[in-house]
Coordinates of C-alpha atoms and ligand atoms in Angstrom, one line a residue:
X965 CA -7.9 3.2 13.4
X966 CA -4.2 2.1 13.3
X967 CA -1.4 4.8 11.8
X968 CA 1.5 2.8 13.6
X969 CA 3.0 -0.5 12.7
X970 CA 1.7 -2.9 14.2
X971 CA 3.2 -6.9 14.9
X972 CA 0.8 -9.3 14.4
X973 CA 1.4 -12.8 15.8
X974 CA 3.3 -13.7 18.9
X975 CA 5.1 -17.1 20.0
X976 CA 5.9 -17.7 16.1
X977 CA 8.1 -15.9 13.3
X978 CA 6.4 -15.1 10.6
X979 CA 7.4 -13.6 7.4
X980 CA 6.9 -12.0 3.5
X981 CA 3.5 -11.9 4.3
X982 CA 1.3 -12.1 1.6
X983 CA -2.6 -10.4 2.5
X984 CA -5.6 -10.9 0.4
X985 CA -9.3 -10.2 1.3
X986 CA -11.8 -13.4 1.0
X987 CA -15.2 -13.4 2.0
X988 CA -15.0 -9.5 3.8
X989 CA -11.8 -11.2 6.3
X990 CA -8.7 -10.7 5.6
X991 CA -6.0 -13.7 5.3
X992 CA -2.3 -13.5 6.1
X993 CA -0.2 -16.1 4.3
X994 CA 3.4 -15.6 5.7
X995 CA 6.3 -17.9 5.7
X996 CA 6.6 -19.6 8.8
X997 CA 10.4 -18.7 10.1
X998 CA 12.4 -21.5 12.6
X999 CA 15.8 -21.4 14.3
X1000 CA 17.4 -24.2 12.2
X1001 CA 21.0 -23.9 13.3
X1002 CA 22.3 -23.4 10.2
X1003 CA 24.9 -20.6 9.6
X1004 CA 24.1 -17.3 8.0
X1005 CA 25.2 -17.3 3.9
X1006 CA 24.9 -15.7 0.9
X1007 CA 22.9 -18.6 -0.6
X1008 CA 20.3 -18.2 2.1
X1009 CA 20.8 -22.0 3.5
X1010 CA 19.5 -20.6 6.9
X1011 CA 16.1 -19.6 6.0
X1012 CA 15.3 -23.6 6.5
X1013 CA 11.1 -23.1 6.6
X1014 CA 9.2 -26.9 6.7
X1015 CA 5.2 -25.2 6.4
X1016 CA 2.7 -22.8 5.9
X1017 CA 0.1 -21.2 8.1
X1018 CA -2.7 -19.2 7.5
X1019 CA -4.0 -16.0 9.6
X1020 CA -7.3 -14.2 9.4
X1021 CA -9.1 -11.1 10.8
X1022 CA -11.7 -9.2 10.9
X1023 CA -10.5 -5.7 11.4
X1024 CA -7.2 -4.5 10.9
X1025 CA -7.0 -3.8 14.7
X1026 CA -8.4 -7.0 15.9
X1027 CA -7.6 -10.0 17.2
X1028 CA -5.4 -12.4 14.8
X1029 CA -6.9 -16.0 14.6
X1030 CA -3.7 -18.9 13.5
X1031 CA -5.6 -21.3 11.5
X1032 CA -2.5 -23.8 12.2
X1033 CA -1.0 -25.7 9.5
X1034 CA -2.2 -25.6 5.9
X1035 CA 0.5 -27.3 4.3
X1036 CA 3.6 -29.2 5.3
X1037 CA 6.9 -29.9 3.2
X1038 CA 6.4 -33.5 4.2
X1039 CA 2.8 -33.4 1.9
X1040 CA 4.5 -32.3 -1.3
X1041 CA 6.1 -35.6 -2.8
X1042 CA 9.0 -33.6 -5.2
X1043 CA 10.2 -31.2 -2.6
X1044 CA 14.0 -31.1 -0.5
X1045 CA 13.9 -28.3 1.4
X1046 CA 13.1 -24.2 2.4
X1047 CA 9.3 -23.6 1.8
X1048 CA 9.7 -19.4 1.2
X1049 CA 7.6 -16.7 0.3
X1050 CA 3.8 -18.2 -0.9
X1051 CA 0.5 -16.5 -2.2
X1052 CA -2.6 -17.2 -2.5
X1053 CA -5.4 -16.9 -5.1
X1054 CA -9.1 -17.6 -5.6
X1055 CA -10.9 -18.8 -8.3
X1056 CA -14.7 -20.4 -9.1
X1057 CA -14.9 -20.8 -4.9
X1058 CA -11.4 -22.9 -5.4
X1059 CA -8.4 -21.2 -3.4
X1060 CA -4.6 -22.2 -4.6
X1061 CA -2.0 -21.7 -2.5
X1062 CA 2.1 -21.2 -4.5
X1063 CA 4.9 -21.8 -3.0
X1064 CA 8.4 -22.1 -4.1
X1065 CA 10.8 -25.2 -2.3
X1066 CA 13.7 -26.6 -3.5
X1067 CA 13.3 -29.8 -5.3
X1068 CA 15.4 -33.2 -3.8
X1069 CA 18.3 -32.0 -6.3
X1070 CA 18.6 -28.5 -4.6
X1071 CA 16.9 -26.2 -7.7
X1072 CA 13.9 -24.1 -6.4
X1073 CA 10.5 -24.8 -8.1
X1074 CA 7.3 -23.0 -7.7
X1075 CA 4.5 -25.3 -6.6
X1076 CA 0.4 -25.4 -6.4
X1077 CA -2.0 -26.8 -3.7
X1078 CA -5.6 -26.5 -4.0
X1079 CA -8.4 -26.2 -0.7
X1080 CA -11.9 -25.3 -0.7
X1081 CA -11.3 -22.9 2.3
X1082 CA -8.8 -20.0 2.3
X1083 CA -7.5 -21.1 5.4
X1084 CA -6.4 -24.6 4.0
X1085 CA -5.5 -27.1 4.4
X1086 CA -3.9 -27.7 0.9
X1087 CA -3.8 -30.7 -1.3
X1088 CA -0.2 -30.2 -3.2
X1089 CA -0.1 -31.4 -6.8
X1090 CA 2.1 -33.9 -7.7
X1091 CA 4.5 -32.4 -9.5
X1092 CA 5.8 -28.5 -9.4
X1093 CA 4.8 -26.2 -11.8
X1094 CA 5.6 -26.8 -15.5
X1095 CA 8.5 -24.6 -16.5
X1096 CA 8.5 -23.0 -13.1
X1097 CA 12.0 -22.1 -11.2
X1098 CA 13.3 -19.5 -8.3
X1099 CA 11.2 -17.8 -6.1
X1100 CA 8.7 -15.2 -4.5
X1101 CA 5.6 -16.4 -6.4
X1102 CA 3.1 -13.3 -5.9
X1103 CA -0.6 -13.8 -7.9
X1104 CA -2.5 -10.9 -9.3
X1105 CA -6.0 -11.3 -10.4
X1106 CA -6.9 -8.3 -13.2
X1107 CA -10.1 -6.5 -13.2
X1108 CA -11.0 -9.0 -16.0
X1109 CA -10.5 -12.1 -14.2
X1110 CA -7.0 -13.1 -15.5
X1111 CA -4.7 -14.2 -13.3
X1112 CA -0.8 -13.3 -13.3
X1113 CA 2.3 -14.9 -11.6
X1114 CA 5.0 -12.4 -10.7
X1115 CA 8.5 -14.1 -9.5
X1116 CA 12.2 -14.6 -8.8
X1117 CA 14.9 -13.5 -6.4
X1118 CA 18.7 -13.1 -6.9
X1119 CA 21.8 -15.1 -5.1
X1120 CA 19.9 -17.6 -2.9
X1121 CA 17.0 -17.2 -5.1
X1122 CA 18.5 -19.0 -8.1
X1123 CA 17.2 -16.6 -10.6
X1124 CA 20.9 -15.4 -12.2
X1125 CA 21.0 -19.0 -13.2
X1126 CA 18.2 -19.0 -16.2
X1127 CA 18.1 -17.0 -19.6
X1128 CA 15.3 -17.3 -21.9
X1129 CA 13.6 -19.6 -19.5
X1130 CA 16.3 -22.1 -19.5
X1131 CA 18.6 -23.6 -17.0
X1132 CA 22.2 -22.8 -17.8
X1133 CA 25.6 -24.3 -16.5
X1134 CA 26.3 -21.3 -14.6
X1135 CA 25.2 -18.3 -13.1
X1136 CA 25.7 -14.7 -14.7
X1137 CA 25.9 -11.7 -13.6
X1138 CA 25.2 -8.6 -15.9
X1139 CA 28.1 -6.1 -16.0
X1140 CA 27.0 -2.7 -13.8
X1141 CA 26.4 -0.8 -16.8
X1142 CA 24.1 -3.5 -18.4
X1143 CA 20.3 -4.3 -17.7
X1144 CA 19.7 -5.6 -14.4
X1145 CA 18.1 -9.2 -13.9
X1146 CA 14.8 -9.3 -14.6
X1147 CA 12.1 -10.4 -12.5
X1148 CA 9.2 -12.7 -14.2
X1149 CA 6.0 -13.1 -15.2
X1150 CA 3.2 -15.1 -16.5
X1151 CA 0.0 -15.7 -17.4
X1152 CA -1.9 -18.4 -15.6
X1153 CA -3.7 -21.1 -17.1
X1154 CA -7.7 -21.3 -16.9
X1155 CA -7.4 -23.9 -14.2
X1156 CA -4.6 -21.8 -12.0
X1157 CA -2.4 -25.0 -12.0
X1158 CA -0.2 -24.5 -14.6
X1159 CA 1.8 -21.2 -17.0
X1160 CA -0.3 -20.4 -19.7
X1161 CA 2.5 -19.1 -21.7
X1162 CA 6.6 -19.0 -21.0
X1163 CA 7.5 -16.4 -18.4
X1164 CA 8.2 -12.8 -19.8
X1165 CA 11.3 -10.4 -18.4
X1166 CA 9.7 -7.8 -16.7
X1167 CA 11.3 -4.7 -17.5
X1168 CA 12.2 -1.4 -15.3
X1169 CA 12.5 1.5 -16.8
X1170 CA 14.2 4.5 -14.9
X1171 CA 13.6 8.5 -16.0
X1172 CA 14.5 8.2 -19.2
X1173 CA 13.0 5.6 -20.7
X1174 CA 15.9 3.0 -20.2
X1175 CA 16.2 -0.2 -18.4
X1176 CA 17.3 0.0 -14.6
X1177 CA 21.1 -1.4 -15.0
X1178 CA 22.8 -4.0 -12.7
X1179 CA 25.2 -1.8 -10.8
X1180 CA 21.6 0.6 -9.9
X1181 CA 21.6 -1.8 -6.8
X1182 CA 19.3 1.1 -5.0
X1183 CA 16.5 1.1 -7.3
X1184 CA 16.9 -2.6 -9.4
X1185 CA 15.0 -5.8 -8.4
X1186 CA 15.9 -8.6 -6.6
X1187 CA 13.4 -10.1 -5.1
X1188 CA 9.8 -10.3 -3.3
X1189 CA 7.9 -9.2 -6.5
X1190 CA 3.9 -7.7 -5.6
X1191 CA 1.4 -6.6 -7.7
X1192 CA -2.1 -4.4 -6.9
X1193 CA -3.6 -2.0 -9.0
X1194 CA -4.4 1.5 -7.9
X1195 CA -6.6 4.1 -10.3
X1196 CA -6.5 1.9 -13.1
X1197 CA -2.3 2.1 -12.7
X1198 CA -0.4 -1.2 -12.3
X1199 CA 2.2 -1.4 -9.5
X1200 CA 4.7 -3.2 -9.2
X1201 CA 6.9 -3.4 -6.2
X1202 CA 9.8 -5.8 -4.9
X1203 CA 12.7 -5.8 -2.4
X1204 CA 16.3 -4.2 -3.9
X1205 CA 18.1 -7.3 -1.7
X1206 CA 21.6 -6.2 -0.8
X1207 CA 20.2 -2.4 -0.2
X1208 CA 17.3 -3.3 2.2
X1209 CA 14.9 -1.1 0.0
X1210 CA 10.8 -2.1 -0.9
X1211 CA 10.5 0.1 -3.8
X1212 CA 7.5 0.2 -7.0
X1213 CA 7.3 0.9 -10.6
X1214 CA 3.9 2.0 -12.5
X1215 CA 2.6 0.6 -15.6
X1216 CA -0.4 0.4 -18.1
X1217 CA 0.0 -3.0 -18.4
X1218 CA 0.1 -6.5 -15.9
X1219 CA 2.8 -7.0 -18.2
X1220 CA 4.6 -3.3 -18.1
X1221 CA 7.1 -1.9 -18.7
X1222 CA 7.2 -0.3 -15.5
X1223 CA 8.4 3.0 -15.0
X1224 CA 10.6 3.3 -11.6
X1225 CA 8.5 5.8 -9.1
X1226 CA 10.6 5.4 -5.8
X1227 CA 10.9 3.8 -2.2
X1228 CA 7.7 2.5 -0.3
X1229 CA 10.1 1.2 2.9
X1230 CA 13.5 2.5 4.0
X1231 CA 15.4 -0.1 5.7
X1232 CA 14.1 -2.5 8.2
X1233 CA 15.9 -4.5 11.5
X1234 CA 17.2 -7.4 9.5
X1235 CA 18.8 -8.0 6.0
X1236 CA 15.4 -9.2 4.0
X1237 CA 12.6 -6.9 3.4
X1238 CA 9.4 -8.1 2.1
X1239 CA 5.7 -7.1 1.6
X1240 CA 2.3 -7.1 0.1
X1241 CA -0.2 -4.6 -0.1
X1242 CA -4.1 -4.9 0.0
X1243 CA -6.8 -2.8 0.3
X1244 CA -9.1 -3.2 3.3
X1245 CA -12.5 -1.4 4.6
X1246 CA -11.9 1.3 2.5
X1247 CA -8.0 1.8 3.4
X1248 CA -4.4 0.6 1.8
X1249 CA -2.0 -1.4 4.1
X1250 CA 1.6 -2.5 3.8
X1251 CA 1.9 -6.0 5.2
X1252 CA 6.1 -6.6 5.9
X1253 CA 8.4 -7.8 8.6
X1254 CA 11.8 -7.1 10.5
X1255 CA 13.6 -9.1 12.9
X1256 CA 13.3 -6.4 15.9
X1257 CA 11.7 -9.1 18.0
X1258 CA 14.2 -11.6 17.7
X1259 CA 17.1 -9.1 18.6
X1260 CA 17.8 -9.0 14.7
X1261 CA 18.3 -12.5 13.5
X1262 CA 17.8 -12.6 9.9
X1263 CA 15.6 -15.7 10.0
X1264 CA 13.8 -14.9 12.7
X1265 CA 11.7 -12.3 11.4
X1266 CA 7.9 -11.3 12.6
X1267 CA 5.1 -9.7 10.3
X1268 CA 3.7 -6.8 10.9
X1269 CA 1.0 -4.4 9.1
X1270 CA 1.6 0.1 8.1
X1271 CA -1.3 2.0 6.8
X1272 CA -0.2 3.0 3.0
X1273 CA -0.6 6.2 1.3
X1274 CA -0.7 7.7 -1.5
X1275 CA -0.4 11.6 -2.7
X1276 CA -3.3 12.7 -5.3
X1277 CA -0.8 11.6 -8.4
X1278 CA -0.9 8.3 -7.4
X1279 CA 2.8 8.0 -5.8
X1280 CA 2.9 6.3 -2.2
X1281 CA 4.0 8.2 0.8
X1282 CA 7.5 6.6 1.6
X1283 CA 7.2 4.6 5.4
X1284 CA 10.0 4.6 7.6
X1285 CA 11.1 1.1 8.3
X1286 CA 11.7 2.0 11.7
X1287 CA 9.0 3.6 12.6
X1288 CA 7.7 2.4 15.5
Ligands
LIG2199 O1 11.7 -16.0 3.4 C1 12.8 -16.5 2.5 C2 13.2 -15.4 1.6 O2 13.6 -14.2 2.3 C3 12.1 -14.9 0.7 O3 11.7 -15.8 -0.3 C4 12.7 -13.6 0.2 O4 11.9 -12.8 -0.5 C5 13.2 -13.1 1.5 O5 12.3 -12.4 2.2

């Protein structure tokens, strides 16, 4: 069985994937990365992605099958432009497939498409999700059957540019010493179409009890949220953005507060760093990706797959990003 890393598709970037187990196989839902010619920036204009597609196997050393498009920008009526990070979930032999795209005035929204196979294709609704905005849409299922929406990203992500929910006139940006941006979450209606509730802040807390602050750019969130739970202990991991670090935080609760534990990935080839985790056959994996293949473009990144694991408290063995 597989210890090393291991790339998983060939002939086509792929990217934050997001791995769930339907039906005994295992499904990959990546973003699908192309060479768009736009210039690298801040705001993330070059990540230009137009679809989805889905990959399944067996076994997590066998061969990868592309199941081809499941859904294309051009199939969503609302939606401008950059389809990013999307996740999957399954419900009453329904799956529903999220994805975030900017809207035709530039402002990410988090959408919903609906197929009767995990592999797509996906009917899009016709309208984004109610109250949705930013990015990095990740859904948990809980023991009990509820299902919660974990989300947002920094910068490019537009997520500096809402408080309390709402849309305000300009971005902010806590001082160092304050609480760090929050990422989200929220319950999901019955149907898994649309928020059951307004979006919460979900909070870090460091050592002490207090609120990882804004200038803690090594251990705060800023993007690629994740959620599995592990011996009855929520985790919650994300990307720390401008430090290139996948790191999680344990809770008793989908909702937290989370309790920083440390790093799950030191620094990959490439400035994003994005993941999922899923159990498999008995054994954890860390799905990611770096842009070693391309020669390190930033959006040209490839998806690969780590065995994950933990010591006997529950903390995850840190992976070395560049591990080969
Ligand atoms: O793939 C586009 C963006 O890059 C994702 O939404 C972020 O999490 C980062 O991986």
């Amino acid at each position: 069985m597989m210890k090393n890393p291991r790339y998983l598709v060939d002939g086509l970037y792929t990217a934050d994937p997001s791995a769930h187990v339907f039906n005994g196989k295992l499904y990959i839902y990546p973003s699908h990365d192309i060479e768009s010619g736009i210039p690298e920036n801040d705001n993330g204009d070059h990540f230009d992605m137009r679809d989805y597609h889905v990959f399944s196997m067996d076994d997590i050393d066998g061969e990868v099958t592309d199941h081809g498009v499941a859904l294309d920008v051009e199939d969503v009526p609302w939606a401008g432009r950059q389809m990013w990070d999307t996740d999957v979930a399954h419900k009453n032999g329904k799956y529903y497939l999220y994805f975030p795209v900017k809207d035709k005035t530039d402002i990410f929204r988090i959408g919903a498409a609906v197929s009767d196979k995990p592999e797509g294709p996906f009917i899009p609704e016709r309208h984004p999700i109610i109250g949705s905005y930013s990015i990095d849409p990740a859904v948990f299922e809980d023991e009990d059957g509820q299902h919660y929406m974990y989300f947002g990203g920094l910068w490019g992500g537009q997520l500096q540019r809402y408080l309390n929910n709402k849309a305000q006139e300009c971005g902010f940006k806590p001082a160092d010493d304050e609480p760090s941006l929050p990422a989200r979450v929220v319950k999901m209606s019955d149907d898994l179409l649309e928020f059951a509730e307004e979006p919460k802040s979900l909070v870090i807390l460091d050592e002490n009890g207090e609120p990882l602050k804004a200038g803690d750019h090594d251990r705060r969130f800023f993007e690629a949220s994740w959620m599995h739970k592990y011996n009855g202990k929520y985790y919650f991991s994300y990307s720390t953005g401008n430090t290139h670090l996948l790191c999680y935080a344990v809770g008793d609760s989908p909702y937290g507060p989370f309790t920083y534990k440390g790093v799950i990935l030191t620094p990959v080839v490439g400035w994003t760093t994005h993941h999922s985790i899923c159990e498999f056959k008995g054994k954890w994996y860390l799905f990611h990706h770096d842009s070693k293949p391309s020669g390190g473009k930033t959006w040209l990144r490839s998806m690969k797959v780590t065995e994950l694991e933990y010591n006997e408290d529950g903390s995850i063995k840190t992976i070395d990003g560049m591990a080969e």
